[in-house]
Coordinates of C-alpha atoms in Angstrom, one line a residue:
X1138 CA 0.0 0.0 0.0
X1139 CA 3.0 2.3 -0.3
X1140 CA 2.2 5.4 -2.3
X1141 CA -1.5 4.5 -2.4
X1142 CA -4.0 7.4 -2.2
X1143 CA -7.3 7.1 -0.4
X1144 CA -9.9 9.7 0.5
X1145 CA -10.7 9.7 4.2
X1146 CA -13.0 11.6 6.5
X1147 CA -11.3 14.0 9.0
X1148 CA -14.3 15.0 11.0
X1149 CA -17.0 12.3 11.1
X1150 CA -16.2 8.6 11.8
X1151 CA -17.1 6.6 8.8
X1152 CA -16.1 3.5 6.9
X1153 CA -16.2 2.7 3.2
X1154 CA -15.1 0.0 0.7
X1155 CA -12.0 1.1 -1.3
X1156 CA -11.4 -2.1 -3.2
X1157 CA -13.6 -5.0 -4.3
X1158 CA -13.1 -8.0 -6.5
X1159 CA -14.4 -11.5 -7.2
X1160 CA -11.6 -14.0 -7.9
X1161 CA -14.0 -16.9 -8.3
X1162 CA -17.5 -18.0 -7.1
X1163 CA -15.8 -19.3 -4.0
X1164 CA -13.4 -16.4 -3.3
X1165 CA -14.5 -12.8 -2.7
X1166 CA -12.3 -10.0 -1.6
X1167 CA -13.0 -6.4 -0.3
X1168 CA -10.9 -3.8 1.5
X1169 CA -12.4 -1.3 3.9
X1170 CA -11.1 1.8 5.7
X1171 CA -12.4 3.3 8.9
X1172 CA -11.5 6.8 9.9
X1173 CA -10.7 9.1 11.7
X1174 CA -9.7 7.2 14.8
X1175 CA -7.7 8.3 17.8
X1176 CA -4.4 6.7 18.7
X1177 CA -4.9 3.1 19.8
X1178 CA -8.5 2.8 18.6
X1179 CA -7.6 1.2 15.3
X1180 CA -5.9 -1.7 17.0
X1181 CA -8.8 -2.2 19.4
X1182 CA -11.4 -2.3 16.7
X1183 CA -9.2 -4.3 14.3
X1184 CA -8.4 -7.1 16.7
X1185 CA -12.1 -7.4 17.9
X1186 CA -13.4 -7.3 14.4
X1187 CA -10.9 -9.9 13.1
X1188 CA -11.9 -12.3 15.9
X1189 CA -15.6 -11.8 15.3
X1190 CA -15.2 -12.3 11.6
X1191 CA -13.4 -15.5 12.0
X1192 CA -15.1 -17.0 15.0
X1193 CA -18.7 -15.6 15.4
X1194 CA -20.2 -15.8 11.9
X1195 CA -22.2 -18.9 11.0
X1196 CA -21.9 -20.9 7.9
X1197 CA -23.5 -24.0 6.4
X1198 CA -21.7 -27.3 5.7
X1199 CA -22.3 -31.0 4.9
X1200 CA -21.5 -32.8 8.2
X1201 CA -22.5 -36.4 7.6
X1202 CA -22.9 -38.9 4.8
X1203 CA -25.1 -42.0 4.9
X1204 CA -24.9 -45.0 2.6
X1205 CA -25.9 -48.6 3.4
X1206 CA -23.5 -50.0 0.7
X1207 CA -20.3 -48.6 2.3
X1208 CA -18.5 -50.7 4.9
X1209 CA -15.9 -48.3 6.0
X1210 CA -14.5 -44.9 5.2
X1211 CA -11.5 -46.2 3.2
X1212 CA -13.3 -48.8 1.1
X1213 CA -13.7 -48.5 -2.7
X1214 CA -16.9 -49.0 -4.8
X1215 CA -16.8 -50.8 -8.1
X1216 CA -17.6 -48.4 -10.9
X1217 CA -16.5 -45.2 -9.0
X1218 CA -13.1 -43.8 -9.6
X1219 CA -12.6 -42.2 -6.2
X1220 CA -12.5 -44.0 -2.8
X1221 CA -15.1 -43.3 -0.2
X1222 CA -12.6 -41.1 1.7
X1223 CA -11.9 -39.0 -1.4
X1224 CA -15.7 -38.5 -2.0
X1225 CA -16.0 -37.4 1.7
X1226 CA -13.2 -34.9 1.2
X1227 CA -14.9 -33.5 -1.9
X1228 CA -18.2 -33.1 -0.1
X1229 CA -16.4 -31.3 2.6
X1230 CA -15.4 -28.6 0.1
X1231 CA -19.0 -27.9 -1.1
X1232 CA -19.9 -24.3 -0.3
X1233 CA -23.5 -23.7 0.8
X1234 CA -25.6 -20.7 1.7
X1235 CA -28.8 -21.0 3.8
X1236 CA -31.2 -19.6 6.4
X1237 CA -31.1 -23.0 8.1
X1238 CA -31.7 -23.4 11.9
X1239 CA -29.9 -26.5 13.1
X1240 CA -29.7 -29.5 10.7
X1241 CA -31.6 -30.8 7.7
X1242 CA -31.3 -33.6 5.2
X1243 CA -30.3 -33.7 1.5
X1244 CA -29.4 -36.4 -1.0
X1245 CA -27.6 -37.4 -4.2
X1246 CA -29.0 -40.0 -6.5
X1247 CA -27.1 -40.3 -9.9
X1248 CA -26.7 -43.0 -12.5
X1249 CA -23.4 -43.4 -14.3
X1250 CA -21.4 -43.2 -16.3
X1251 CA -20.6 -39.5 -15.8
X1252 CA -19.4 -36.9 -13.4
X1253 CA -21.1 -36.1 -10.1
X1254 CA -21.0 -32.4 -9.2
X1255 CA -22.6 -30.1 -6.7
X1256 CA -25.6 -29.5 -9.0
X1257 CA -26.6 -33.2 -8.4
X1258 CA -27.3 -32.6 -4.7
X1259 CA -31.0 -32.5 -4.0
X1260 CA -31.5 -29.7 -1.4
X1261 CA -34.4 -28.2 0.6
X1262 CA -35.5 -24.8 -0.8
X1263 CA -33.8 -22.8 2.0
X1264 CA -30.3 -24.2 1.2
X1265 CA -28.4 -23.0 -1.9
X1266 CA -25.2 -24.1 -3.6
X1267 CA -22.7 -21.3 -4.3
X1268 CA -20.8 -23.2 -7.0
X1269 CA -22.7 -25.9 -8.9
X1270 CA -19.5 -27.0 -10.7
X1271 CA -17.7 -28.3 -7.6
X1272 CA -16.5 -31.8 -8.3
X1273 CA -17.6 -34.8 -6.2
X1274 CA -16.9 -38.1 -8.0
X1275 CA -16.6 -39.8 -11.4
X1276 CA -18.8 -42.9 -12.2
X1277 CA -17.1 -45.1 -14.8
X1278 CA -19.8 -47.7 -15.1
X1279 CA -23.7 -47.7 -15.4
X1280 CA -24.2 -47.9 -11.6
X1281 CA -26.4 -45.9 -9.2
X1282 CA -24.8 -43.7 -6.6
X1283 CA -27.4 -42.9 -3.9
X1284 CA -26.3 -41.3 -0.6
X1285 CA -28.0 -39.3 2.1
X1286 CA -26.4 -36.1 3.4
X1287 CA -26.8 -34.2 6.7
X1288 CA -26.4 -30.4 6.5
X1289 CA -25.8 -28.2 9.5
X1290 CA -25.5 -24.4 10.1
X1291 CA -23.1 -23.5 12.9
X1292 CA -20.0 -21.5 13.6
X1293 CA -16.3 -22.4 14.1
X1294 CA -15.3 -25.9 13.1
X1295 CA -16.5 -29.5 13.8
X1296 CA -13.9 -32.3 14.1
X1297 CA -15.3 -35.8 13.6
X1298 CA -14.8 -38.2 16.5
X1299 CA -14.3 -42.0 16.3
X1300 CA -17.4 -42.8 18.4
X1301 CA -19.5 -40.8 15.8
X1302 CA -19.0 -43.5 13.2
X1303 CA -22.1 -45.7 12.8
X1304 CA -23.0 -48.4 10.3
X1305 CA -23.3 -46.7 6.9
X1306 CA -23.0 -43.2 8.5
X1307 CA -19.8 -41.2 8.2
X1308 CA -19.2 -37.7 9.8
X1309 CA -17.2 -35.1 7.9
X1310 CA -14.9 -32.5 9.4
X1311 CA -16.7 -29.2 8.9
X1312 CA -15.3 -25.7 8.7
X1313 CA -18.4 -23.5 9.1
X1314 CA -16.4 -20.2 8.9
X1315 CA -17.5 -18.3 5.7
X1316 CA -14.6 -15.9 6.2
X1317 CA -11.4 -17.4 4.9
X1318 CA -9.0 -14.7 6.0
X1319 CA -8.8 -11.3 7.6
X1320 CA -6.0 -8.8 7.7
X1321 CA -6.0 -5.4 9.4
X1322 CA -3.4 -2.7 9.2
X1323 CA -3.0 0.8 10.6
X1324 CA -1.9 4.0 9.0
X1325 CA -1.0 6.9 11.3
X1326 CA -1.1 10.6 10.3
X1327 CA -1.1 14.0 11.9
X1328 CA -4.0 16.5 11.5
X1329 CA -4.0 19.9 13.3
X1330 CA -1.1 18.8 15.5
X1331 CA -3.1 15.7 16.7
X1332 CA -2.2 12.1 15.9
X1333 CA -4.9 10.1 14.2
X1334 CA -5.2 6.6 12.7
X1335 CA -6.9 4.9 9.7
X1336 CA -7.9 1.3 10.0
X1337 CA -7.5 -0.9 6.9
X1338 CA -9.5 -4.1 7.0
X1339 CA -9.1 -6.8 4.3
X1340 CA -11.7 -9.6 4.2
X1341 CA -11.8 -12.8 2.0
X1342 CA -14.9 -15.0 2.0
X1343 CA -15.9 -18.3 0.4
X1344 CA -18.8 -16.8 -1.6
X1345 CA -21.6 -17.8 0.7
X1346 CA -21.7 -14.1 1.7
X1347 CA -19.8 -11.0 0.6
X1348 CA -17.1 -9.4 2.7
X1349 CA -19.5 -6.4 3.3
X1350 CA -22.2 -8.8 4.6
X1351 CA -19.6 -10.5 6.8
X1352 CA -18.5 -7.1 8.2
X1353 CA -22.2 -6.3 8.9
X1354 CA -22.8 -9.7 10.6
X1355 CA -19.6 -9.4 12.7
X1356 CA -20.6 -5.9 13.9
X1357 CA -24.0 -7.2 14.9
X1358 CA -22.4 -10.1 16.9
X1359 CA -20.2 -7.7 18.8
X1360 CA -23.1 -5.4 19.6
X1361 CA -25.1 -8.5 20.9
X1362 CA -22.2 -9.4 23.2
X1363 CA -21.8 -5.9 24.7
X1364 CA -25.3 -4.3 24.7
X1365 CA -26.3 -6.1 27.9
X1366 CA -23.5 -4.5 29.8
X1367 CA -24.5 -1.0 28.7
X1368 CA -28.1 -1.4 29.5
X1369 CA -27.6 -3.0 32.9
X1370 CA -25.1 -0.2 33.9
X1371 CA -27.6 2.6 33.0
X1372 CA -30.4 0.9 34.9
X1373 CA -28.3 0.3 38.0
X1374 CA -27.0 3.9 38.0
X1375 CA -30.6 5.3 38.0
X1376 CA -31.7 2.9 40.7
X1377 CA -28.8 4.1 42.9
X1378 CA -29.7 7.8 42.2
X1379 CA -33.3 7.1 42.9
X1380 CA -32.6 5.5 46.3
X1381 CA -30.2 8.3 47.3
X1382 CA -32.8 10.9 46.4
X1383 CA -35.5 9.2 48.4
X1384 CA -33.2 9.0 51.5
X1385 CA -32.4 12.7 51.2
X1386 CA -36.1 13.6 51.1
X1387 CA -36.9 11.5 54.1
X1388 CA -34.1 13.2 56.1
X1389 CA -35.2 16.7 55.0
X1390 CA -37.9 17.9 57.5
X1391 CA -37.7 21.6 56.7
X1392 CA -39.9 21.5 53.6
X1393 CA -43.7 21.5 54.2
X1394 CA -44.4 20.3 50.7
X1395 CA -42.4 17.2 49.8
X1396 CA -40.7 17.0 46.4
X1397 CA -42.0 14.5 43.9
X1398 CA -40.5 11.0 44.1
X1399 CA -41.7 10.2 40.6
X1400 CA -38.9 12.1 38.8
X1401 CA -36.3 9.3 39.0
X1402 CA -38.9 6.5 38.5
X1403 CA -39.9 8.3 35.3
X1404 CA -36.3 8.3 34.2
X1405 CA -35.9 4.7 35.1
X1406 CA -39.0 3.8 33.0
X1407 CA -37.5 5.8 30.2
X1408 CA -34.2 3.9 30.4
X1409 CA -36.0 0.5 30.5
X1410 CA -38.0 1.6 27.4
X1411 CA -34.8 2.6 25.6
X1412 CA -33.2 -0.7 26.7
X1413 CA -36.1 -2.6 25.0
X1414 CA -35.8 -0.4 21.9
X1415 CA -32.0 -1.1 21.7
X1416 CA -32.6 -4.8 22.3
X1417 CA -35.2 -5.0 19.5
X1418 CA -32.8 -3.1 17.2
X1419 CA -30.1 -5.7 17.9
X1420 CA -32.3 -8.7 17.3
X1421 CA -32.2 -9.5 13.5
X1422 CA -35.0 -11.4 11.8
X1423 CA -32.7 -14.2 11.0
X1424 CA -32.5 -14.9 14.8
X1425 CA -36.2 -15.5 14.9
X1426 CA -38.0 -18.7 13.9
X1427 CA -39.5 -17.2 10.7
X1428 CA -39.8 -19.6 7.8
X1429 CA -37.4 -19.0 4.8
X1430 CA -40.3 -17.6 2.8
X1431 CA -41.3 -15.0 5.4
X1432 CA -37.6 -14.2 6.1
X1433 CA -36.9 -13.6 2.4
X1434 CA -40.0 -11.4 1.9
X1435 CA -39.1 -9.2 4.9
X1436 CA -35.5 -8.9 3.8
X1437 CA -36.4 -7.9 0.3
X1438 CA -38.5 -5.1 1.8
X1439 CA -35.7 -3.7 3.8
X1440 CA -36.8 -5.2 7.1
X1441 CA -33.7 -6.6 9.0
X1442 CA -34.5 -6.2 12.7
X1443 CA -37.5 -6.5 15.0
X1444 CA -37.4 -2.7 15.4
X1445 CA -37.8 -2.4 11.6
X1446 CA -40.7 -4.8 11.8
X1447 CA -42.5 -2.8 14.5
X1448 CA -42.4 0.2 12.2
X1449 CA -44.9 -1.6 10.0
X1450 CA -48.5 -2.5 10.5
X1451 CA -50.3 -5.7 9.4
X1452 CA -51.7 -3.7 6.4
X1453 CA -48.1 -2.7 5.4
X1454 CA -46.9 -6.3 5.5
X1455 CA -49.7 -7.5 3.2
X1456 CA -48.5 -5.0 0.6
X1457 CA -45.2 -6.9 0.3
X1458 CA -44.9 -8.8 -2.9
X1459 CA -45.6 -12.5 -2.5
X1460 CA -46.5 -12.1 1.2
X1461 CA -49.6 -14.1 1.9
X1462 CA -52.2 -14.2 4.7
X1463 CA -50.8 -17.4 6.1
X1464 CA -47.4 -15.8 6.2
X1465 CA -48.8 -12.9 8.3
X1466 CA -50.5 -15.4 10.7
X1467 CA -47.2 -17.2 11.1
X1468 CA -45.3 -13.9 11.8
X1469 CA -47.9 -12.7 14.3
X1470 CA -47.8 -16.0 16.2
X1471 CA -44.0 -16.0 16.5
X1472 CA -44.0 -12.3 17.7
X1473 CA -46.6 -13.0 20.3
X1474 CA -45.1 -16.3 21.5
X1475 CA -41.4 -15.3 21.8
X1476 CA -41.5 -11.5 22.2
X1477 CA -45.0 -10.6 23.5
X1478 CA -45.3 -8.2 20.6
X1479 CA -48.5 -7.3 18.8
X1480 CA -48.5 -5.5 15.4
X1481 CA -51.4 -3.1 14.8
X1482 CA -53.7 -3.8 11.9
X1483 CA -53.3 -0.2 10.6
X1484 CA -50.9 2.6 11.4
X1485 CA -52.3 5.3 13.6

């Protein structure tokens, strides 16, 4: 980056993408800058963001293969060029994108001769293959290859254990992390006799989401981790102030008309309301139990959090393209069951 020129903000903190490219369907790259930062802030943000990008974002992988005709992982099957182990390794590399919660099933059923690729995987509608050309196996004879797959959405990595092997069922090591690599670097400069910093953040992903989406998701994860500390501290502070004020009023016998005790309670109620508002803003719709159909309709309409959802009435939601009455009923039931929230039929 020597000699490189970038335009940065000197007054308002902002981030922007300064470079973006797609090397392949399974390798996206983007570089971002965040400025202006005070000395030391760039390192604080860079380290936290890197750990969140690599460890907190969920991905989707094939985690188990089932086949009654396979005796052990290292056996070979007549008419298939690869060994069972090689097929498992190829399935491990398949990149998937989903709104899945937990696990689901999929399958492959192909007749040879010919090549077996990712496009031959039969998936549920809420799971998508990023690169259909990914190679799985080569059938050299007119035989049938029929196997069942287990797909899981999780974070981090999953290492197969010996006790997980069952008859005809083979676990696969899974790397759920959609972010392949993250680099952060810091550029220092002086402005009006004060030292400032620019944070450069480079992100590579596997194609199941863009680096920009990964940055958004990692930021949300960090907010979820820290917002409870912020809310609890504000509430405790006002409780202490309220108790102190009440004690002072009880000790003061010179006033014939007592001061109102509701002032601090009103402030406390306000903090609690703000806490709920912040909590709703930090709960994204993909954390709820909405079906993929409802989730996709809301996302296409620019609704990403529960707070966004509360800004709409039932009438507004029915205007969304492809949103049905049964979808509205499902949404209302989930909001009432898990969040005790009721959407008005019309806006006031």
